[in-house]
Amino acid sequence: MKGKIKNILIIFLTFLPCVVILELFHTGFVFSLDRQAKHHAIEVVKEIDSILDYGEESNKQALNLISNDHSCSKVYAEIRTIVARIPYVRTTNLAHDDKVYCTSLWGPRELHYDSMKYISGKLRLMPGSEVEVKYPLIVVRTKIGKNVALSGIDGRYIKQLFSKQKSNPFVISLAIGDAWLTDNNKFTYNNPNKLFLAVQRAKSKTYPFTVYSGFNSSSSWLAFWQGELFYILVILLAQILFSIFCWWQLNRPRPLYLELERAIRKKEFVPYAQPIVDAITKETIGIEILMRWKHPFQGIVRPDLFIPQAEDSGLIIPMTDLLLKETAKQLREYKHDLPTPFHVGVNISPQHCKSSILLDECKVFIDEVSNHNVILVLELTERGALEVSEFTRGLFYDLKMLGCKIAIDDFGTGHSSLVNLQEINLDYLKIDRVFVKNIGVDCTSEHLIESTVELAKRLSLRIIAEGVETEAQAEYLKKQGIENLQGFLFAKPIPLGEFLQNYNQNISVIDSD
């Protein structure tokens, strides 16, 4: 009974923060919507201002051509040239005393226009024109004395501007007087923002128009659910995991340190393999060995749940020793089927670099595999800072003499520094998945990748890119000159024995063909 009450209390106490967090998150979401809507409205105003400036410029150039007799035939050709040269302007017309007497489309022509319909005497939104009655037109009016120039700008240019905002969940509309231009280039006298959420507006300081930006939803909670579903699920999942973790902490029979010691004695840490492929041929040239905890009750335990504790406690050293021995044992059975050379990457932490144990473990690995074509690549992780000393320099030198290669794992995300590149005789840099996943999305990540490639070339280092999940990412990395790729696009990590068996079968099929 006490155990049941304790579990209920755990659930209540862990999910109560979830409710509070979601409410705070929702409040912040609504505030963010208002701020983003205002920002988008201001940005669109700036861009529309720049488009209308072209109309103003066309008007000014056309007014400079007016002759004393207001003859259209003298200036018609030059007005057409102005319209053809200035972007966004579809037509420019000259008027005098409320009568248009010259147009860039038809030349001399008498048309009446009503200056009173122009907001502040400068701007008018029309549902269409004589040429295209279905497409709204924005007319920019410029007056010097009694001379007037009118330039028409197609509403489709504004629609294209609105379409640029489609990557954002906001609907943009334009108001000139009591006339509206909607995001789908429709002319209306009805306010299209009544059903939207977090509607914000921004007025132009140059022209008499207002831009409205609103979220396309009638409920803030619905918008919150639709817009932040991933993070809501993450919060809920985190709370569930937190509840499970709290239950486990309260009910587990021993501290994690003792559990890790037990797991080492029982050899529960097993090697998983993820292939590393040639960026051009897509052939497997090696693997990265990833540690997994095969717990007798909980199944496969993710490394992020125990690696940090193992490093803090120093148990990472015997765990790595266990992993190297098991990897060497399994590789030896298939060593004749592996390509030449075959890259085998194993993570090491800065704690490995404080004693000669790592060197002894690598010697045992090389002797066990007994194949010079298998190259052991030690991938220095960056969860902790590496203290470079005379001892570490000597250790890395001895490892290189032994035939090992040295790589910096997750370069640029941890404690890496240019000092490490200078002090350690490296062979590889591994680009972290956090940069690879943003290829095509964030130009900053692409610049960092390109800079890393350039740095590696100057230092004569090879590069492995992790976390490749799409063909587009792989193609981009290949074009940057990155030699090797790794990620879910090619394969997920699987038990080493399963990988070697599958690889052997594939080789056998190719040989038989």
Short mmCIF file of C-alpha atoms in Angstrom, two decimals:
data_model
loop_
_atom_site.label_atom_id
_atom_site.label_comp_id
_atom_site.label_asym_id
_atom_site.label_seq_id
_atom_site.Cartn_x
_atom_site.Cartn_y
_atom_site.Cartn_z
CA MET A 1 0.00 0.00 0.00
CA LYS A 2 2.84 2.39 0.89
CA GLY A 3 4.55 1.58 -2.39
CA LYS A 4 1.38 2.38 -4.33
CA ILE A 5 0.95 5.73 -2.54
CA LYS A 6 4.61 6.52 -3.15
CA ASN A 7 4.23 5.86 -6.88
CA ILE A 8 1.11 8.07 -7.05
CA LEU A 9 2.96 10.86 -5.28
CA ILE A 10 5.87 10.48 -7.69
CA ILE A 11 3.53 10.79 -10.68
CA PHE A 12 1.71 13.78 -9.18
CA LEU A 13 4.84 15.64 -8.12
CA THR A 14 6.58 15.08 -11.45
CA PHE A 15 3.60 15.95 -13.67
CA LEU A 16 2.61 19.05 -11.71
CA PRO A 17 5.71 20.87 -13.03
CA CYS A 18 4.69 19.69 -16.50
CA VAL A 19 1.36 21.55 -16.23
CA VAL A 20 3.12 24.68 -14.96
CA ILE A 21 5.75 24.46 -17.68
CA LEU A 22 3.12 24.06 -20.41
CA GLU A 23 1.17 27.07 -19.11
CA LEU A 24 4.31 29.19 -19.01
CA PHE A 25 5.32 27.88 -22.42
CA HIS A 26 1.85 28.77 -23.78
CA THR A 27 2.07 32.30 -22.36
CA GLY A 28 5.49 32.73 -23.91
CA PHE A 29 4.17 31.30 -27.19
CA VAL A 30 1.37 33.89 -27.36
CA PHE A 31 3.81 36.68 -26.54
CA SER A 32 6.16 35.34 -29.21
CA LEU A 33 3.31 35.29 -31.74
CA ASP A 34 2.58 38.97 -31.10
CA ARG A 35 6.24 39.86 -31.38
CA GLN A 36 6.77 37.80 -34.53
CA ALA A 37 3.59 39.14 -36.15
CA LYS A 38 4.76 42.71 -35.47
CA HIS A 39 8.21 41.90 -36.80
CA HIS A 40 6.83 40.37 -40.01
CA ALA A 41 4.52 43.32 -40.53
CA ILE A 42 7.40 45.78 -40.15
CA GLU A 43 9.60 43.79 -42.52
CA VAL A 44 6.88 43.63 -45.17
CA VAL A 45 6.29 47.39 -44.84
CA LYS A 46 9.96 48.00 -45.57
CA GLU A 47 9.84 45.82 -48.68
CA ILE A 48 6.61 47.35 -49.97
CA ASP A 49 8.11 50.80 -49.39
CA SER A 50 11.05 49.81 -51.56
CA ILE A 51 8.70 48.59 -54.31
CA LEU A 52 6.60 51.76 -54.22
CA ASP A 53 9.80 53.81 -54.35
CA TYR A 54 10.27 52.46 -57.86
CA GLY A 55 6.86 53.84 -58.78
CA GLU A 56 7.85 57.19 -57.28
CA GLU A 57 11.09 57.15 -59.22
CA SER A 58 9.28 56.36 -62.48
CA ASN A 59 6.88 59.23 -61.83
CA LYS A 60 9.69 61.71 -61.21
CA GLN A 61 11.53 60.71 -64.36
CA ALA A 62 8.32 60.97 -66.39
CA LEU A 63 7.49 64.44 -64.94
CA ASN A 64 10.93 65.66 -66.00
CA LEU A 65 9.96 64.93 -69.61
CA ILE A 66 6.81 67.10 -69.68
CA SER A 67 6.85 69.79 -72.34
CA ASN A 68 5.06 73.11 -72.16
CA ASP A 69 2.42 72.04 -74.65
CA HIS A 70 1.88 68.70 -72.85
CA SER A 71 2.50 66.81 -76.02
CA CYS A 72 2.47 63.03 -75.57
CA SER A 73 4.06 62.23 -78.89
CA LYS A 74 7.32 63.91 -77.82
CA VAL A 75 7.74 61.91 -74.63
CA TYR A 76 5.83 58.67 -75.26
CA ALA A 77 8.86 56.67 -76.37
CA GLU A 78 10.95 57.90 -73.43
CA ILE A 79 8.20 57.03 -70.94
CA ARG A 80 8.05 53.50 -72.34
CA THR A 81 11.82 53.28 -71.89
CA ILE A 82 11.51 54.41 -68.27
CA VAL A 83 8.85 51.78 -67.55
CA ALA A 84 10.91 49.06 -69.20
CA ARG A 85 13.99 50.02 -67.20
CA ILE A 86 12.50 50.45 -63.73
CA PRO A 87 11.50 47.25 -61.87
CA TYR A 88 7.95 46.49 -60.70
CA VAL A 89 6.36 49.39 -62.65
CA ARG A 90 3.80 48.12 -65.15
CA THR A 91 2.67 51.45 -66.59
CA THR A 92 3.32 55.15 -66.11
CA ASN A 93 0.84 57.85 -67.17
CA LEU A 94 0.97 61.65 -67.35
CA ALA A 95 -1.98 63.83 -66.36
CA HIS A 96 -2.90 67.51 -66.21
CA ASP A 97 -5.97 69.04 -64.56
CA ASP A 98 -7.40 65.63 -63.58
CA LYS A 99 -7.07 64.28 -67.12
CA VAL A 100 -4.63 61.63 -68.28
CA TYR A 101 -3.26 62.62 -71.66
CA CYS A 102 -0.32 60.22 -72.12
CA THR A 103 0.17 56.56 -71.18
CA SER A 104 3.11 54.24 -71.56
CA LEU A 105 0.78 51.52 -72.89
CA TRP A 106 -1.29 53.35 -75.50
CA GLY A 107 0.52 56.62 -76.00
CA PRO A 108 -1.74 59.70 -76.43
CA ARG A 109 -5.07 59.08 -74.79
CA GLU A 110 -7.56 61.14 -72.79
CA LEU A 111 -8.83 59.58 -69.59
CA HIS A 112 -10.39 61.13 -66.53
CA TYR A 113 -9.08 60.20 -63.11
CA ASP A 114 -10.35 61.19 -59.68
CA SER A 115 -7.55 62.56 -57.51
CA MET A 116 -9.86 62.41 -54.47
CA LYS A 117 -9.68 58.63 -54.50
CA TYR A 118 -5.96 58.70 -53.77
CA ILE A 119 -5.20 58.30 -50.08
CA SER A 120 -3.23 61.36 -48.93
CA GLY A 121 -3.04 62.22 -52.62
CA LYS A 122 -0.37 59.53 -53.11
CA LEU A 123 -1.74 56.00 -53.23
CA ARG A 124 -4.71 54.07 -54.49
CA LEU A 125 -5.54 50.35 -54.47
CA MET A 126 -7.68 49.38 -57.46
CA PRO A 127 -9.44 46.03 -58.07
CA GLY A 128 -8.04 45.89 -61.58
CA SER A 129 -7.17 47.85 -64.69
CA GLU A 130 -8.36 48.08 -68.27
CA VAL A 131 -5.66 45.66 -69.30
CA GLU A 132 -6.12 43.07 -66.54
CA VAL A 133 -9.40 43.57 -64.77
CA LYS A 134 -8.94 40.60 -62.42
CA TYR A 135 -5.58 41.60 -60.98
CA PRO A 136 -5.41 44.36 -58.32
CA LEU A 137 -3.26 47.36 -59.06
CA ILE A 138 -1.50 49.80 -56.74
CA VAL A 139 -1.17 53.28 -58.28
CA VAL A 140 1.51 55.69 -57.02
CA ARG A 141 0.68 59.36 -57.63
CA THR A 142 3.26 62.15 -57.80
CA LYS A 143 2.27 65.77 -58.34
CA ILE A 144 4.43 68.77 -59.22
CA GLY A 145 2.33 71.86 -59.68
CA LYS A 146 -0.54 70.90 -61.94
CA ASN A 147 1.40 68.10 -63.54
CA VAL A 148 0.76 64.59 -62.28
CA ALA A 149 2.39 61.22 -62.94
CA LEU A 150 0.66 57.95 -62.13
CA SER A 151 2.58 54.65 -62.01
CA GLY A 152 0.83 51.33 -61.64
CA ILE A 153 2.39 48.43 -59.74
CA ASP A 154 0.89 44.97 -60.23
CA GLY A 155 -0.56 43.45 -57.04
CA ARG A 156 1.06 40.17 -58.02
CA TYR A 157 4.42 41.65 -57.01
CA ILE A 158 2.98 42.22 -53.54
CA LYS A 159 1.55 38.70 -53.54
CA GLN A 160 5.03 37.34 -54.26
CA LEU A 161 6.26 39.38 -51.32
CA PHE A 162 3.57 37.86 -49.12
CA SER A 163 4.47 34.40 -50.42
CA LYS A 164 8.01 34.88 -49.10
CA GLN A 165 6.45 34.80 -45.64
CA LYS A 166 4.84 31.38 -46.16
CA SER A 167 7.69 29.76 -44.28
CA ASN A 168 6.23 31.60 -41.28
CA PRO A 169 2.75 30.76 -39.94
CA PHE A 170 1.42 34.28 -40.53
CA VAL A 171 -1.08 35.68 -43.02
CA ILE A 172 -0.17 39.08 -44.44
CA SER A 173 -2.62 41.66 -45.82
CA LEU A 174 -2.31 45.23 -47.07
CA ALA A 175 -4.72 48.09 -46.35
CA ILE A 176 -4.82 51.33 -48.38
CA GLY A 177 -7.69 53.44 -47.13
CA ASP A 178 -10.75 51.16 -46.91
CA ALA A 179 -9.45 48.83 -49.62
CA TRP A 180 -7.61 45.60 -48.80
CA LEU A 181 -5.21 43.35 -50.68
CA THR A 182 -5.19 39.83 -49.21
CA ASP A 183 -2.36 37.32 -49.19
CA ASN A 184 -3.82 35.55 -52.24
CA ASN A 185 -3.93 38.81 -54.25
CA LYS A 186 -7.68 39.38 -53.79
CA PHE A 187 -9.18 42.86 -53.62
CA THR A 188 -11.81 43.43 -50.95
CA TYR A 189 -13.41 46.10 -48.78
CA ASN A 190 -13.83 43.66 -45.88
CA ASN A 191 -11.19 43.30 -43.17
CA PRO A 192 -9.65 39.82 -43.78
CA ASN A 193 -8.03 39.63 -40.30
CA LYS A 194 -11.14 39.07 -38.16
CA LEU A 195 -10.56 35.32 -37.79
CA PHE A 196 -6.84 35.50 -37.16
CA LEU A 197 -4.87 35.39 -33.92
CA ALA A 198 -2.24 37.83 -32.65
CA VAL A 199 -2.98 40.35 -35.40
CA GLN A 200 -0.40 43.13 -35.47
CA ARG A 201 -0.07 46.08 -37.82
CA ALA A 202 2.69 48.34 -39.05
CA LYS A 203 2.24 51.64 -40.87
CA SER A 204 4.52 52.97 -43.54
CA LYS A 205 6.20 56.27 -42.74
CA THR A 206 6.56 57.06 -46.43
CA TYR A 207 3.28 55.99 -48.03
CA PRO A 208 -0.31 55.86 -46.72
CA PHE A 209 -0.69 52.10 -46.27
CA THR A 210 -0.76 49.64 -43.41
CA VAL A 211 0.38 46.01 -43.32
CA TYR A 212 -1.39 43.52 -41.07
CA SER A 213 0.11 40.23 -39.93
CA GLY A 214 -1.90 37.56 -38.09
CA PHE A 215 -1.64 33.92 -37.12
CA ASN A 216 -4.08 31.74 -39.02
CA SER A 217 -5.92 30.30 -36.03
CA SER A 218 -8.87 31.28 -33.86
CA SER A 219 -7.55 29.63 -30.65
CA SER A 220 -4.23 30.28 -28.95
CA TRP A 221 -4.17 26.77 -27.44
CA LEU A 222 -4.90 25.20 -30.82
CA ALA A 223 -2.17 27.31 -32.38
CA PHE A 224 0.12 26.36 -29.50
CA TRP A 225 -0.57 22.66 -30.08
CA GLN A 226 -0.13 22.90 -33.86
CA GLY A 227 2.89 25.19 -33.77
CA GLU A 228 4.80 23.66 -30.89
CA LEU A 229 3.67 20.04 -31.07
CA PHE A 230 7.21 18.70 -31.12
CA TYR A 231 8.24 20.65 -28.02
CA ILE A 232 4.98 19.83 -26.22
CA LEU A 233 5.58 16.15 -26.87
CA VAL A 234 9.19 16.57 -25.77
CA ILE A 235 8.00 18.16 -22.52
CA LEU A 236 5.45 15.40 -21.95
CA LEU A 237 7.97 12.72 -22.87
CA ALA A 238 10.56 14.37 -20.65
CA GLN A 239 8.11 14.38 -17.78
CA ILE A 240 7.25 10.73 -18.36
CA LEU A 241 10.92 9.85 -18.47
CA PHE A 242 11.53 12.02 -15.44
CA SER A 243 8.77 10.17 -13.57
CA ILE A 244 10.27 6.84 -14.58
CA PHE A 245 13.69 8.07 -13.59
CA CYS A 246 12.43 9.24 -10.20
CA TRP A 247 10.70 5.92 -9.67
CA TRP A 248 13.86 4.10 -10.69
CA GLN A 249 16.00 6.25 -8.41
CA LEU A 250 13.72 5.56 -5.48
CA ASN A 251 13.34 1.87 -6.16
CA ARG A 252 16.69 0.82 -7.61
CA PRO A 253 18.63 -1.48 -5.34
CA ARG A 254 22.04 0.19 -5.71
CA PRO A 255 23.77 3.40 -6.88
CA LEU A 256 24.64 3.73 -10.55
CA TYR A 257 28.36 3.50 -9.79
CA LEU A 258 27.89 0.06 -8.26
CA GLU A 259 25.58 -0.94 -11.11
CA LEU A 260 28.23 0.05 -13.66
CA GLU A 261 30.85 -1.95 -11.76
CA ARG A 262 28.55 -4.95 -11.79
CA ALA A 263 27.93 -4.48 -15.53
CA ILE A 264 31.67 -4.42 -16.21
CA ARG A 265 32.17 -7.67 -14.29
CA LYS A 266 29.26 -9.27 -16.20
CA LYS A 267 30.58 -7.89 -19.54
CA GLU A 268 27.27 -6.21 -20.31
CA PHE A 269 28.84 -3.42 -22.40
CA VAL A 270 28.70 -4.55 -26.01
CA PRO A 271 29.97 -3.05 -29.29
CA TYR A 272 27.54 -1.69 -31.86
CA ALA A 273 28.78 -0.72 -35.32
CA GLN A 274 27.77 2.08 -37.66
CA PRO A 275 29.38 2.01 -41.11
CA ILE A 276 31.58 4.79 -42.48
CA VAL A 277 31.36 5.06 -46.26
CA ASP A 278 33.37 6.59 -49.06
CA ALA A 279 31.59 9.82 -50.06
CA ILE A 280 32.01 9.10 -53.79
CA THR A 281 31.56 5.33 -54.15
CA LYS A 282 29.31 4.88 -51.06
CA GLU A 283 31.32 1.74 -50.28
CA THR A 284 31.94 0.84 -46.64
CA ILE A 285 35.51 1.69 -45.66
CA GLY A 286 35.16 1.25 -41.94
CA ILE A 287 32.97 1.48 -38.86
CA GLU A 288 32.60 3.43 -35.67
CA ILE A 289 32.27 1.27 -32.57
CA LEU A 290 29.54 2.58 -30.28
CA MET A 291 29.12 1.38 -26.71
CA ARG A 292 25.75 0.00 -25.61
CA TRP A 293 24.75 -1.36 -22.21
CA LYS A 294 22.88 -4.63 -22.50
CA HIS A 295 21.11 -4.52 -19.17
CA PRO A 296 19.57 -7.82 -18.01
CA PHE A 297 16.26 -6.16 -17.05
CA GLN A 298 16.07 -2.82 -18.86
CA GLY A 299 17.35 -4.04 -22.22
CA ILE A 300 19.61 -1.82 -24.30
CA VAL A 301 20.51 1.34 -22.38
CA ARG A 302 21.46 4.45 -24.38
CA PRO A 303 25.02 5.67 -23.82
CA ASP A 304 23.94 9.19 -22.77
CA LEU A 305 22.35 7.61 -19.69
CA PHE A 306 25.58 6.12 -18.38
CA ILE A 307 28.63 7.47 -20.25
CA PRO A 308 28.78 10.80 -18.33
CA GLN A 309 28.66 8.95 -14.98
CA ALA A 310 31.24 6.47 -16.22
CA GLU A 311 33.59 9.31 -17.18
CA ASP A 312 33.07 11.13 -13.89
CA SER A 313 33.76 7.97 -11.90
CA GLY A 314 36.73 6.80 -13.99
CA LEU A 315 34.91 3.58 -14.95
CA ILE A 316 35.05 4.62 -18.60
CA ILE A 317 38.59 3.19 -18.75
CA PRO A 318 37.73 -0.44 -17.90
CA MET A 319 34.53 -0.12 -19.96
CA THR A 320 36.58 0.91 -23.01
CA ASP A 321 39.00 -1.93 -22.35
CA LEU A 322 36.07 -4.36 -22.36
CA LEU A 323 34.74 -2.82 -25.58
CA LEU A 324 38.12 -3.01 -27.35
CA LYS A 325 38.63 -6.65 -26.42
CA GLU A 326 35.16 -7.70 -27.56
CA THR A 327 35.55 -5.71 -30.79
CA ALA A 328 38.91 -7.29 -31.55
CA LYS A 329 37.53 -10.76 -30.82
CA GLN A 330 34.66 -10.35 -33.29
CA LEU A 331 36.75 -8.62 -35.96
CA ARG A 332 39.31 -11.42 -35.95
CA GLU A 333 36.70 -13.90 -37.20
CA TYR A 334 36.00 -11.76 -40.28
CA LYS A 335 39.35 -10.02 -40.79
CA HIS A 336 39.94 -11.64 -44.21
CA ASP A 337 36.61 -10.33 -45.51
CA LEU A 338 37.26 -6.71 -44.62
CA PRO A 339 38.43 -4.13 -47.20
CA THR A 340 41.97 -2.76 -47.13
CA PRO A 341 42.43 -0.63 -45.13
CA PHE A 342 39.49 -0.97 -42.73
CA HIS A 343 38.84 1.95 -40.40
CA VAL A 344 37.72 1.03 -36.86
CA GLY A 345 36.83 4.09 -34.79
CA VAL A 346 36.60 3.86 -31.00
CA ASN A 347 35.77 6.74 -28.68
CA ILE A 348 38.22 7.71 -25.95
CA SER A 349 37.85 10.43 -23.33
CA PRO A 350 40.46 12.83 -21.92
CA GLN A 351 40.73 10.51 -18.88
CA HIS A 352 42.28 7.85 -21.11
CA CYS A 353 45.13 10.26 -21.78
CA LYS A 354 46.28 10.44 -18.16
CA SER A 355 47.90 6.99 -18.02
CA SER A 356 49.57 4.40 -20.22
CA ILE A 357 46.63 1.99 -19.86
CA LEU A 358 45.24 3.11 -23.23
CA LEU A 359 48.50 2.25 -24.97
CA ASP A 360 48.46 -1.25 -23.47
CA GLU A 361 44.82 -1.73 -24.48
CA CYS A 362 45.60 -0.72 -28.07
CA LYS A 363 48.53 -3.16 -28.21
CA VAL A 364 46.24 -5.96 -27.06
CA PHE A 365 43.66 -4.94 -29.69
CA ILE A 366 46.19 -4.95 -32.52
CA ASP A 367 47.67 -8.29 -31.42
CA GLU A 368 44.20 -9.85 -31.12
CA VAL A 369 43.01 -8.69 -34.54
CA SER A 370 46.33 -9.70 -36.05
CA ASN A 371 45.65 -7.86 -39.28
CA HIS A 372 47.66 -4.81 -40.30
CA ASN A 373 44.87 -3.74 -42.66
CA VAL A 374 42.61 -2.99 -39.69
CA ILE A 375 43.40 0.57 -38.63
CA LEU A 376 42.39 1.53 -35.08
CA VAL A 377 41.23 5.15 -35.00
CA LEU A 378 40.98 6.68 -31.52
CA GLU A 379 38.26 9.33 -31.54
CA LEU A 380 38.90 11.82 -28.77
CA THR A 381 35.54 12.96 -27.39
CA GLU A 382 35.13 16.50 -26.15
CA ARG A 383 32.82 16.14 -23.16
CA GLY A 384 35.81 17.11 -21.02
CA ALA A 385 38.81 19.32 -21.67
CA LEU A 386 42.08 17.66 -22.63
CA GLU A 387 45.07 18.83 -20.61
CA VAL A 388 48.00 18.66 -23.01
CA SER A 389 51.25 17.83 -21.23
CA GLU A 390 54.55 16.18 -22.01
CA PHE A 391 52.99 12.88 -20.96
CA THR A 392 50.02 13.23 -23.34
CA ARG A 393 52.32 14.23 -26.18
CA GLY A 394 54.41 11.14 -25.55
CA LEU A 395 51.30 8.96 -25.29
CA PHE A 396 49.96 10.13 -28.62
CA TYR A 397 53.37 9.68 -30.19
CA ASP A 398 53.56 6.08 -28.95
CA LEU A 399 50.03 5.41 -30.19
CA LYS A 400 50.96 6.72 -33.64
CA MET A 401 54.09 4.54 -33.65
CA LEU A 402 51.86 1.60 -32.81
CA GLY A 403 49.85 2.26 -35.97
CA CYS A 404 46.83 3.99 -34.44
CA LYS A 405 45.23 7.06 -35.97
CA ILE A 406 43.93 9.99 -33.91
CA ALA A 407 40.69 11.86 -34.55
CA ILE A 408 38.79 14.63 -32.79
CA ASP A 409 35.15 13.58 -32.46
CA ASP A 410 32.27 16.09 -32.77
CA PHE A 411 34.70 18.81 -33.75
CA GLY A 412 33.53 22.28 -32.79
CA THR A 413 30.85 21.29 -30.26
CA GLY A 414 32.79 20.57 -27.09
CA HIS A 415 36.15 21.52 -25.63
CA SER A 416 38.04 21.46 -28.91
CA SER A 417 40.46 24.29 -29.55
CA LEU A 418 43.12 25.29 -32.00
CA VAL A 419 45.62 24.42 -29.28
CA ASN A 420 44.61 20.76 -29.55
CA LEU A 421 45.11 20.90 -33.32
CA GLN A 422 48.58 22.31 -32.72
CA GLU A 423 49.61 20.01 -29.89
CA ILE A 424 48.22 16.69 -31.14
CA ASN A 425 49.38 14.98 -34.31
CA LEU A 426 45.89 14.35 -35.69
CA ASP A 427 44.72 12.34 -38.68
CA TYR A 428 40.96 13.04 -38.76
CA LEU A 429 38.37 15.63 -37.85
CA LYS A 430 34.79 14.47 -37.38
CA ILE A 431 32.10 17.05 -38.17
CA ASP A 432 29.25 16.77 -35.69
CA ARG A 433 25.68 15.98 -36.73
CA VAL A 434 24.49 19.32 -35.35
CA PHE A 435 26.11 21.06 -38.32
CA VAL A 436 25.19 18.41 -40.91
CA LYS A 437 21.47 18.45 -40.08
CA ASN A 438 21.30 22.18 -40.86
CA ILE A 439 22.68 21.84 -44.39
CA GLY A 440 20.25 23.62 -46.69
CA VAL A 441 18.53 25.19 -43.69
CA ASP A 442 21.12 27.33 -41.94
CA CYS A 443 23.84 28.99 -43.99
CA THR A 444 25.90 29.50 -40.82
CA SER A 445 26.30 25.73 -40.43
CA GLU A 446 27.37 25.49 -44.07
CA HIS A 447 29.95 28.23 -43.57
CA LEU A 448 31.31 26.40 -40.51
CA ILE A 449 31.54 23.15 -42.49
CA GLU A 450 33.34 24.91 -45.34
CA SER A 451 35.74 26.56 -42.88
CA THR A 452 36.42 23.20 -41.22
CA VAL A 453 37.13 21.64 -44.61
CA GLU A 454 39.53 24.45 -45.49
CA LEU A 455 41.25 24.09 -42.10
CA ALA A 456 41.55 20.33 -42.53
CA LYS A 457 43.04 20.72 -46.00
CA ARG A 458 45.64 23.11 -44.69
CA LEU A 459 46.52 20.69 -41.89
CA SER A 460 46.42 17.64 -44.20
CA LEU A 461 43.63 16.03 -42.18
CA ARG A 462 40.87 13.77 -43.45
CA ILE A 463 37.28 14.57 -42.56
CA ILE A 464 34.38 12.34 -41.56
CA ALA A 465 30.91 13.89 -41.46
CA GLU A 466 28.49 12.36 -38.95
CA GLY A 467 24.71 12.41 -38.88
CA VAL A 468 24.12 12.25 -42.66
CA GLU A 469 20.43 11.53 -43.14
CA THR A 470 19.55 12.75 -46.65
CA GLU A 471 20.96 12.46 -50.16
CA ALA A 472 21.07 16.25 -50.36
CA GLN A 473 23.35 16.38 -47.32
CA ALA A 474 25.57 13.65 -48.73
CA GLU A 475 25.85 15.41 -52.10
CA TYR A 476 26.72 18.74 -50.47
CA LEU A 477 29.39 17.16 -48.27
CA LYS A 478 30.87 15.34 -51.23
CA LYS A 479 31.10 18.57 -53.21
CA GLN A 480 32.94 20.16 -50.28
CA GLY A 481 35.63 17.48 -50.65
CA ILE A 482 34.74 15.52 -47.50
CA GLU A 483 36.03 12.00 -47.99
CA ASN A 484 33.93 9.90 -45.61
CA LEU A 485 30.33 9.97 -44.43
CA GLN A 486 28.43 8.36 -41.58
CA GLY A 487 24.77 8.44 -40.64
CA PHE A 488 21.29 6.96 -40.86
CA LEU A 489 21.23 7.49 -44.64
CA PHE A 490 23.55 4.52 -44.89
CA ALA A 491 22.73 2.49 -41.77
CA LYS A 492 21.77 2.75 -38.13
CA PRO A 493 24.06 1.32 -35.46
CA ILE A 494 23.57 -2.43 -35.04
CA PRO A 495 25.41 -5.10 -33.00
CA LEU A 496 28.92 -5.57 -34.36
CA GLY A 497 28.44 -9.30 -34.90
CA GLU A 498 25.30 -8.65 -36.94
CA PHE A 499 27.09 -6.03 -39.03
CA LEU A 500 30.04 -8.32 -39.77
CA GLN A 501 27.73 -11.21 -40.67
CA ASN A 502 25.71 -9.02 -43.04
CA TYR A 503 28.87 -7.60 -44.56
CA ASN A 504 30.29 -11.06 -45.11
CA GLN A 505 27.07 -12.23 -46.79
CA ASN A 506 27.06 -9.21 -49.10
CA ILE A 507 30.67 -9.85 -50.07
CA SER A 508 29.84 -13.49 -50.77
CA VAL A 509 26.95 -12.51 -53.04
CA ILE A 510 29.14 -10.06 -54.97
CA ASP A 511 31.89 -12.67 -55.37
CA SER A 512 29.41 -15.26 -56.64
CA ASP A 513 28.09 -12.77 -59.20
#
